[in-house]
Amino acid sequence: MPILSLQSVSKSFGALTVTDDVSFDLAKGEALGIIGPNGAGKSTLFNLIAGNLRPDRGRVMLDGTDITADSAMRRCASGIGRSFQIPQPFGHLTVYENLLVAARFGGAIAAPDAPGHCMDILHRTGLAAVAEKKSGGLPLLQRKRLELARAMATAPRLILLDEIAGGLTEGECHELVATIRQIHAEGTAIIWIEHVLHALNAVVSRLMVLNFGKMLMIGAPDAVMASQEVREIYLGIEA
Amino acid sequence: MANLSFPSPRVLPALIGLLALAALMAVPAIAPRAVTQDLFGILTLLVLAMNWNMLAGFAGLVSVGQQAFVGIGAYVMFAAVILWGLDPLVGVLLGGLAAMAFAVPMAFFAFRLNGAYFAIGTWVVADIARLLAGQWKALGGGTGTSLPKGTTKDMFGVPLAKDLLHVSSAAAADAVTYWLALALALVMLVASYRFLRSRSGLGMQAIRDNEQAARSVGVDPLRLKALVFLLTAFGTGLCGALIFIQITRVTPDAAFSVQDWTAFVIFVVVIGGIGTLPGPIVGVIVFYLLQRLLADYGTVYLIVLGALGIVVMLFARSGLWGRFSALTGIDPFPLSHRPPAPLRVTASKASLI
Ligand SMILES: Nc1ncnc2c1ncn2[C@@H]1O[C@H](COP(=O)(O)OP(=O)(O)OP(=O)(O)O)[C@@H](O)[C@H]1O
Ligand SMILES: [Mg+2]
């Protein structure tokens, strides 16, 4: 049984259809990449999966159970962890406390185990040195890392990552890929929206292309990137 | 070996606190009655401020309708004494409970609103409560009513305080209400501290900072906000009832005054430091001093208060206490959760992604 299954999911904002009849399955522990031009509806798809938005039509299934009506809070407890493309830290709390909230609530991790769990993630994401800094004062790149770290702290079985590699140096990007591969190796399913294709391809086994809310293609990264249609959409970006 | 940190920064404030508490408890025995009455006013304002600080400073619920709970507390206490023949202190408890009960439908309405709309919504509901109180004919309708003479003479604890302090019944009643206000302030302080340090307190601060993100890490905003709204309504209602035992006369305008029970309270919290536990204590002291200094100047007093509030909001957003704490590093009520010490040491070795 797939861990996640979208069945004919659609969402419109007024006259603008941002998610148009999207269906796909994600196997347990699979890593899927999503690409597509700006405004294609990638982040909206995450909002639909994580429960921040409700679809107009269609169903979202987790482990074969219909979760379409579940709140974001419930879905987090059920094992979906997400990052936000525009970082949304708890600004008055420290970096460590940001993770602690995620661990104690969404992760349902007991009080004695939570500090170790959080510090482990802070080390893995390179945030340990700023653990006691107020998250509201962090520069953008560290806020993005915090998005990843906080999603990890909810102990998810499926993690949704929204453009976390932009703006990194080559070395930093390498480290990020290593971190995400490790998350994957531990059995967590991943959906990663990313414009940095070489980073994405180092992690995912399938690639989905979104354009104007429609799923244009889904399949092996090589085959997807070789397709004429995708090359046309990406001409400006890849060249 | 987990806790090898120096004890002195924690012990000194605790010692000062205990001494201050002992001195405050002794006030009715050693100081003139006017001092007890003044301090009663300060302590009850502090309780109101701590409640509002929990709402606005820690839960992000900027209510401008707290006078609803003060007024309901006061009116139900009066009803308990005049209509039902109960002890005023039983009336205080009933007043608190009634305020909490009223908070349920109020939350049902106001929680549908956000930000400024929430503030205005709470104000509107409070004003409806004021109008309803004016319809309570048995308690004097729009002109209000007074506690029967000698009500507090037989109040629970007053005969005892009278024997203990060798004073008149009136002074003994002052002492009893004063001690209750002191106890309320203390309970409020300790309970706030413990709540904020708890899992729920952490979740609440996450909601305040970003409700959408809080939901996405598994926090239930509605449950936690409702909890805080109801509990602070209870505390505010208790305090309101207690205040009106002292005033002995209730009218809808006085009991549901947005200026006395919300505007001044907001000023106190903002000046002292919103979102900090000592903030309201500092704010209430500053407020009292200003009141004493400027009491003879009428409206000038309000203008100075407003101007000071604006200056603090512009140039010291964390308030006087926040500024002081940031400069000196002193914080007797540390709310932050610190990473485990052994791991903290290795932090510098962390790799970069
Ligand atoms: N809450 C909303 N209300 C109205 N329109 C919205 C809303 N959220 C997104 N949109 C619109 O939906 C479209 C898709 O947005 P979305 O953020 O999903 O795109 P995206 O693929 O993530 O783009 P990017 O690569 O820039 O992040 C855009 O045109 C956006 O303006
Ligand atoms: Mg996006």
PDB file of N, CA and C in Angstrom, chain A residues 7 33 46 67 153 180 223:
ATOM      1  N   GLN A   7      -5.867  11.458  -5.222  1.00  0.00           N
ATOM      2  CA  GLN A   7      -6.825  10.972  -6.206  1.00  0.00           C
ATOM      3  C   GLN A   7      -7.622  12.147  -6.765  1.00  0.00           C
ATOM      4  N   GLY A  33      10.785  13.856  -6.497  1.00  0.00           N
ATOM      5  CA  GLY A  33      11.085  15.269  -6.718  1.00  0.00           C
ATOM      6  C   GLY A  33       9.970  15.936  -7.494  1.00  0.00           C
ATOM      7  N   PHE A  46       1.713  21.039  -1.831  1.00  0.00           N
ATOM      8  CA  PHE A  46       2.152  20.735  -0.464  1.00  0.00           C
ATOM      9  C   PHE A  46       1.092  21.154   0.559  1.00  0.00           C
ATOM     10  N   ILE A  67      -7.654  11.177   4.515  1.00  0.00           N
ATOM     11  CA  ILE A  67      -7.340  12.250   5.473  1.00  0.00           C
ATOM     12  C   ILE A  67      -7.757  13.615   4.922  1.00  0.00           C
ATOM     13  N   ALA A 153      12.023  17.344  13.261  1.00  0.00           N
ATOM     14  CA  ALA A 153      11.754  17.158  14.691  1.00  0.00           C
ATOM     15  C   ALA A 153      10.374  16.575  14.961  1.00  0.00           C
ATOM     16  N   ILE A 180      19.815  14.912   3.592  1.00  0.00           N
ATOM     17  CA  ILE A 180      18.521  14.411   3.108  1.00  0.00           C
ATOM     18  C   ILE A 180      18.613  12.937   2.720  1.00  0.00           C
ATOM     19  N   ALA A 223      14.331   9.960 -17.868  1.00  0.00           N
ATOM     20  CA  ALA A 223      13.286   9.963 -18.882  1.00  0.00           C
ATOM     21  C   ALA A 223      12.540  11.290 -18.879  1.00  0.00           C
TER      22      ALA A 223
END
